[in-house]
Amino acid sequence: MEEIISFEDLGLDEVSLVAVKNKGFEKPSPIQVLAIPRLLDGDANVIAKARTGTGKTAAFGLPLSQKIRENSDKIRALVLAPTRELALQVCKEIDSLHSGKYPRCTAVYGGQGYGEQLKTLKRGVEIVVGTPGRVQDHLERGTLDISQIDYFILDEADEMLDMGFIEDIESIFAQANPNCRILLFSATMPQPILKIAAQFMGEYEIVEEEATPETPVLTEQKYVMVREKDKLEVVVRFIDISPDFYGLIFTQTKADADLLTKQLDERGYEVAALHGDISQVQREKILYRFRIKKTRILVATDVAARGIDIEGLTHVINYSLPFDRTTYIHRIGRTGRAGAKGVAITLVRPEERRKLELLKIGIKKGVKGSLSEVKIPSVEEVLDVKRHWLFADMKGSLDSTALYLEEKENSDKDIFLRLADELCGEKEPQEVLASVLKTFYGKQLDASRYNHIAPIVSKTSGGSGKFSRDIENATGTLLDSNQIRIYVQLGRRDGFRAKEVALFFSDLLNIPQRQVDKISVSDSFSLVNLPKEAAIRALELSRKNSDVPHMHLDVKAKKPSGSGRRGEGRFSETFSSEEKSNRRRGKTSLRKISSEGFSDRRRFGSVERSKSKGSVRGGDAALYKRKQP
């Protein structure tokens, strides 16, 4: 008989056990069983290998909360997380694992002003959770001191390495207390992690869950492109085209969850909201009704949905694009369980296309399966499906009723026959039946129940042929080897390094990353070599599409001998009429992208903005240093 291990068996004290009970945890996960006792009692450094979504945060959060319960004039623990969203999530989780004033925890991350972070650090905290880029910034400013920490924790270490944080992590390690205890949590164990372990951890233990056979994900993963204003309509259509819909809809905020629940309730659906403002008593009632399928739609935030384990869910809808692959995997894992197939549908706004591409790259590492685009169901398709299953259900009910009446006395049959005669009177029976059907099913099968969704069309303009010919004429002699060097208004301030620039052009032009050559990255722009045809396409896209950052030919690129300044003159002639407006538009476009799209690369797997001192790393990017558009 398998031994059942409880949280009491792990060495947690009464205060921690109360926190566990309040969180609704019933039994520890395998990684918690392995990690918690070691972190409470031993002093060894630990590498914990565990899959995403197995309770890793509580595995180190509970021991930290139990070990640090007094005011301290120094930071006791530093936790590094790959994204701002995960940093905030980890900080909130640690705060929820204790009921006292201490330990005090704060999150520091890019994209937020320094003012509030500086105030919090000055007031004093015991635990800091941060992204590598922002932690490094604070260390350089002297506003964060980790020279006396007792615990150094890397959460999702393999993901941080994938995102290019290795140099930042090594720099942070070098400034930490050399005698601190190091805890490294990772889903995989690549060579760079073992290198870090050998360099900084000294002796360490490796603990990992018992290996289980990897099986394909049974969740069918889809996404649709949709404007924000049409999201409700899209959700309604996917619900109505799935007669057996029983699922979760994930929103980013509590306000979104409440609003969407209200809108669906007004449309006649059995729906409930679940988020952090819902009391524990009410939460239990909501989940009970959901489990017995009295409520078939649950609108929830990620934090509120943690711990929900309900079999038989058919759908998960991401009402907002998840911030990172970890959140995405957590969400879609709610369906497709126990051998049953499920469907995950993600709603993506047009300006989130590149954010989506980064998510696709990320989830390839985390799940088996692919994310594919589907069309929004048309009103006709929805009504056809509804008509079919409504009538099938009605026919089944009629057969059951006929069988019931056959078993009853003749007086029962006579009652219904008399009612039928009264309804029909002098009218044709078919007309009467049609009226009955319209009375009961008319609203559900009414096309006016659905709103119009305008198609999404790219913002482009004509004249591309002449523009392409002008570019070809102007660039024929710029570089050898059939390559063209171009300027693109994406730099370190936008979260781009050489790796991200190569990925950007690879996604934009559908070319291998190796064809994006000789990349030189500055604070606010980059210079790259592209194959001639690819460069022409990139310049055309930049000119026609306001969602693509500004690009132009690098006229300062070294030309082959004999080209002189003639080619440069032709280029200037061709572009002078629109150069200023293009650059001005490029700035506006980039500002928009930075707020809605490319800055999100820092959430997904690119880099946090590094605070260079205005230097330009290598190459001829320095030529533009004083001549920014």
Short mmCIF file of N, CA, C and O in Angstrom, two decimals, residues 23-84:
data_model
loop_
_atom_site.label_atom_id
_atom_site.label_comp_id
_atom_site.label_asym_id
_atom_site.label_seq_id
_atom_site.Cartn_x
_atom_site.Cartn_y
_atom_site.Cartn_z
N LYS A 23 -4.71 28.13 1.98
CA LYS A 23 -4.50 28.11 0.53
C LYS A 23 -5.32 27.02 -0.14
O LYS A 23 -5.47 27.01 -1.37
N GLY A 24 -5.83 26.10 0.64
CA GLY A 24 -6.63 25.01 0.07
C GLY A 24 -5.81 23.83 -0.41
O GLY A 24 -6.32 22.94 -1.09
N PHE A 25 -4.50 23.81 -0.04
CA PHE A 25 -3.66 22.67 -0.42
C PHE A 25 -4.04 21.47 0.43
O PHE A 25 -4.11 21.56 1.66
N GLU A 26 -4.25 20.32 -0.20
CA GLU A 26 -4.65 19.12 0.54
C GLU A 26 -3.48 18.18 0.79
O GLU A 26 -3.34 17.63 1.88
N LYS A 27 -2.63 18.00 -0.21
CA LYS A 27 -1.45 17.15 -0.02
C LYS A 27 -0.30 17.72 -0.83
O LYS A 27 -0.51 18.36 -1.87
N PRO A 28 0.92 17.52 -0.36
CA PRO A 28 2.06 18.11 -1.06
C PRO A 28 2.34 17.42 -2.39
O PRO A 28 2.08 16.22 -2.55
N SER A 29 2.86 18.20 -3.32
CA SER A 29 3.26 17.64 -4.62
C SER A 29 4.60 16.93 -4.45
O SER A 29 5.31 17.13 -3.46
N PRO A 30 4.97 16.08 -5.42
CA PRO A 30 6.25 15.35 -5.29
C PRO A 30 7.46 16.26 -5.07
O PRO A 30 8.32 15.94 -4.24
N ILE A 31 7.53 17.38 -5.78
CA ILE A 31 8.70 18.25 -5.61
C ILE A 31 8.69 18.92 -4.25
O ILE A 31 9.75 19.20 -3.66
N GLN A 32 7.50 19.18 -3.70
CA GLN A 32 7.40 19.75 -2.35
C GLN A 32 7.86 18.73 -1.31
O GLN A 32 8.53 19.10 -0.34
N VAL A 33 7.52 17.48 -1.51
CA VAL A 33 7.96 16.42 -0.60
C VAL A 33 9.48 16.32 -0.60
O VAL A 33 10.11 16.12 0.45
N LEU A 34 10.09 16.48 -1.77
CA LEU A 34 11.53 16.35 -1.88
C LEU A 34 12.27 17.59 -1.38
O LEU A 34 13.33 17.50 -0.77
N ALA A 35 11.71 18.78 -1.65
CA ALA A 35 12.46 20.02 -1.40
C ALA A 35 12.24 20.60 0.00
O ALA A 35 13.20 21.05 0.63
N ILE A 36 11.01 20.62 0.50
CA ILE A 36 10.71 21.34 1.75
C ILE A 36 11.54 20.83 2.93
O ILE A 36 12.15 21.63 3.66
N PRO A 37 11.61 19.53 3.19
CA PRO A 37 12.42 19.08 4.35
C PRO A 37 13.90 19.46 4.21
O PRO A 37 14.53 19.83 5.21
N ARG A 38 14.45 19.40 3.01
CA ARG A 38 15.86 19.76 2.82
C ARG A 38 16.09 21.24 3.08
O ARG A 38 17.12 21.63 3.65
N LEU A 39 15.15 22.08 2.66
CA LEU A 39 15.32 23.52 2.85
C LEU A 39 15.09 23.94 4.30
O LEU A 39 15.63 24.95 4.76
N LEU A 40 14.29 23.17 5.04
CA LEU A 40 14.03 23.50 6.44
C LEU A 40 15.15 23.04 7.37
O LEU A 40 15.51 23.73 8.32
N ASP A 41 15.72 21.87 7.10
CA ASP A 41 16.63 21.27 8.06
C ASP A 41 18.10 21.30 7.65
O ASP A 41 18.97 21.41 8.49
N GLY A 42 18.37 21.16 6.37
CA GLY A 42 19.77 21.06 5.95
C GLY A 42 20.38 22.41 5.65
O GLY A 42 19.79 23.47 5.87
N ASP A 43 21.62 22.38 5.17
CA ASP A 43 22.27 23.61 4.73
C ASP A 43 22.91 23.44 3.36
O ASP A 43 23.68 24.28 2.92
N ALA A 44 22.58 22.33 2.69
CA ALA A 44 23.17 22.06 1.38
C ALA A 44 22.52 22.92 0.30
O ALA A 44 21.35 23.31 0.41
N ASN A 45 23.28 23.22 -0.73
CA ASN A 45 22.72 23.84 -1.93
C ASN A 45 21.92 22.78 -2.69
O ASN A 45 22.29 21.60 -2.69
N VAL A 46 20.83 23.20 -3.32
CA VAL A 46 19.92 22.24 -3.94
C VAL A 46 19.57 22.65 -5.35
O VAL A 46 19.28 23.83 -5.62
N ILE A 47 19.61 21.70 -6.27
CA ILE A 47 19.04 21.88 -7.61
C ILE A 47 17.80 20.99 -7.67
O ILE A 47 17.89 19.77 -7.50
N ALA A 48 16.65 21.60 -7.87
CA ALA A 48 15.39 20.86 -7.91
C ALA A 48 14.88 20.85 -9.35
O ALA A 48 14.64 21.90 -9.94
N LYS A 49 14.73 19.67 -9.89
CA LYS A 49 14.25 19.52 -11.26
C LYS A 49 12.79 19.10 -11.22
O LYS A 49 12.44 18.05 -10.67
N ALA A 50 11.93 19.96 -11.76
CA ALA A 50 10.50 19.67 -11.74
C ALA A 50 9.81 20.38 -12.88
O ALA A 50 10.22 21.46 -13.30
N ARG A 51 8.77 19.76 -13.38
CA ARG A 51 8.02 20.33 -14.49
C ARG A 51 7.25 21.58 -14.06
O ARG A 51 6.99 21.79 -12.89
N THR A 52 6.88 22.38 -15.05
CA THR A 52 6.07 23.56 -14.81
C THR A 52 4.72 23.16 -14.20
O THR A 52 4.12 22.17 -14.61
N GLY A 53 4.28 23.93 -13.21
CA GLY A 53 2.97 23.69 -12.62
C GLY A 53 2.94 22.61 -11.56
O GLY A 53 1.90 22.03 -11.29
N THR A 54 4.08 22.33 -10.92
CA THR A 54 4.13 21.27 -9.91
C THR A 54 4.30 21.81 -8.50
O THR A 54 4.67 21.07 -7.59
N GLY A 55 4.06 23.11 -8.29
CA GLY A 55 4.12 23.67 -6.95
C GLY A 55 5.51 24.07 -6.51
O GLY A 55 5.82 24.04 -5.32
N LYS A 56 6.34 24.50 -7.45
CA LYS A 56 7.72 24.87 -7.10
C LYS A 56 7.77 26.10 -6.20
O LYS A 56 8.63 26.17 -5.31
N THR A 57 6.88 27.08 -6.43
CA THR A 57 6.94 28.30 -5.62
C THR A 57 6.70 28.00 -4.15
O THR A 57 7.43 28.48 -3.28
N ALA A 58 5.70 27.17 -3.86
CA ALA A 58 5.45 26.80 -2.46
C ALA A 58 6.59 25.94 -1.91
O ALA A 58 6.86 25.97 -0.70
N ALA A 59 7.29 25.22 -2.79
CA ALA A 59 8.39 24.36 -2.34
C ALA A 59 9.51 25.17 -1.72
O ALA A 59 10.18 24.70 -0.79
N PHE A 60 9.73 26.40 -2.20
CA PHE A 60 10.73 27.24 -1.53
C PHE A 60 10.08 28.37 -0.72
O PHE A 60 10.66 28.89 0.22
N GLY A 61 8.84 28.74 -1.08
CA GLY A 61 8.16 29.83 -0.37
C GLY A 61 7.79 29.46 1.06
O GLY A 61 7.91 30.29 1.98
N LEU A 62 7.34 28.24 1.27
CA LEU A 62 6.98 27.82 2.63
C LEU A 62 8.20 27.79 3.56
O LEU A 62 8.13 28.32 4.68
N PRO A 63 9.32 27.18 3.15
CA PRO A 63 10.50 27.23 4.03
C PRO A 63 10.99 28.65 4.29
O PRO A 63 11.38 28.99 5.42
N LEU A 64 10.97 29.53 3.27
CA LEU A 64 11.39 30.92 3.49
C LEU A 64 10.48 31.60 4.50
O LEU A 64 10.95 32.31 5.41
N SER A 65 9.17 31.42 4.35
CA SER A 65 8.22 32.06 5.25
C SER A 65 8.38 31.56 6.68
O SER A 65 8.13 32.29 7.64
N GLN A 66 8.78 30.30 6.84
CA GLN A 66 8.95 29.74 8.18
C GLN A 66 10.29 30.16 8.80
O GLN A 66 10.39 30.36 10.01
N LYS A 67 11.32 30.31 7.97
CA LYS A 67 12.65 30.65 8.47
C LYS A 67 12.81 32.15 8.76
O LYS A 67 13.64 32.55 9.59
N ILE A 68 12.05 32.99 8.06
CA ILE A 68 12.22 34.44 8.19
C ILE A 68 10.94 35.04 8.78
O ILE A 68 10.00 35.32 8.04
N ARG A 69 10.90 35.23 10.07
CA ARG A 69 9.69 35.74 10.71
C ARG A 69 9.97 36.94 11.59
O ARG A 69 9.15 37.30 12.43
N GLU A 70 11.12 37.57 11.40
CA GLU A 70 11.42 38.72 12.23
C GLU A 70 11.92 39.86 11.35
O GLU A 70 12.38 39.66 10.23
N ASN A 71 11.81 41.07 11.91
CA ASN A 71 12.29 42.26 11.21
C ASN A 71 13.80 42.15 11.01
O ASN A 71 14.53 41.73 11.89
N SER A 72 14.26 42.55 9.83
CA SER A 72 15.68 42.48 9.54
C SER A 72 16.12 43.76 8.87
O SER A 72 15.37 44.37 8.11
N ASP A 73 17.34 44.19 9.18
CA ASP A 73 17.87 45.39 8.56
C ASP A 73 18.65 45.06 7.29
O ASP A 73 19.35 45.89 6.74
N LYS A 74 18.51 43.82 6.84
CA LYS A 74 19.18 43.41 5.60
C LYS A 74 18.24 42.50 4.81
O LYS A 74 17.28 41.94 5.35
N ILE A 75 18.52 42.37 3.54
CA ILE A 75 17.75 41.47 2.69
C ILE A 75 18.21 40.04 2.98
O ILE A 75 19.40 39.74 2.92
N ARG A 76 17.26 39.17 3.29
CA ARG A 76 17.61 37.80 3.67
C ARG A 76 17.58 36.84 2.48
O ARG A 76 18.28 35.82 2.49
N ALA A 77 16.74 37.15 1.49
CA ALA A 77 16.61 36.21 0.36
C ALA A 77 16.38 36.98 -0.94
O ALA A 77 15.66 37.98 -0.96
N LEU A 78 17.00 36.50 -2.01
CA LEU A 78 16.80 37.04 -3.35
C LEU A 78 16.29 35.92 -4.25
O LEU A 78 16.88 34.83 -4.30
N VAL A 79 15.17 36.18 -4.93
CA VAL A 79 14.60 35.22 -5.87
C VAL A 79 14.65 35.85 -7.26
O VAL A 79 14.10 36.93 -7.47
N LEU A 80 15.28 35.18 -8.21
CA LEU A 80 15.31 35.66 -9.59
C LEU A 80 14.28 34.89 -10.41
O LEU A 80 14.20 33.66 -10.34
N ALA A 81 13.47 35.63 -11.18
CA ALA A 81 12.45 35.04 -12.05
C ALA A 81 12.62 35.60 -13.46
O ALA A 81 13.06 36.73 -13.62
N PRO A 82 12.26 34.85 -14.50
CA PRO A 82 12.54 35.29 -15.87
C PRO A 82 11.69 36.44 -16.37
O PRO A 82 12.12 37.19 -17.25
N THR A 83 10.46 36.60 -15.87
CA THR A 83 9.58 37.65 -16.39
C THR A 83 8.97 38.45 -15.25
O THR A 83 8.90 38.00 -14.10
N ARG A 84 8.50 39.65 -15.58
CA ARG A 84 7.88 40.51 -14.57
C ARG A 84 6.62 39.86 -14.00
O ARG A 84 6.34 39.97 -12.80
#
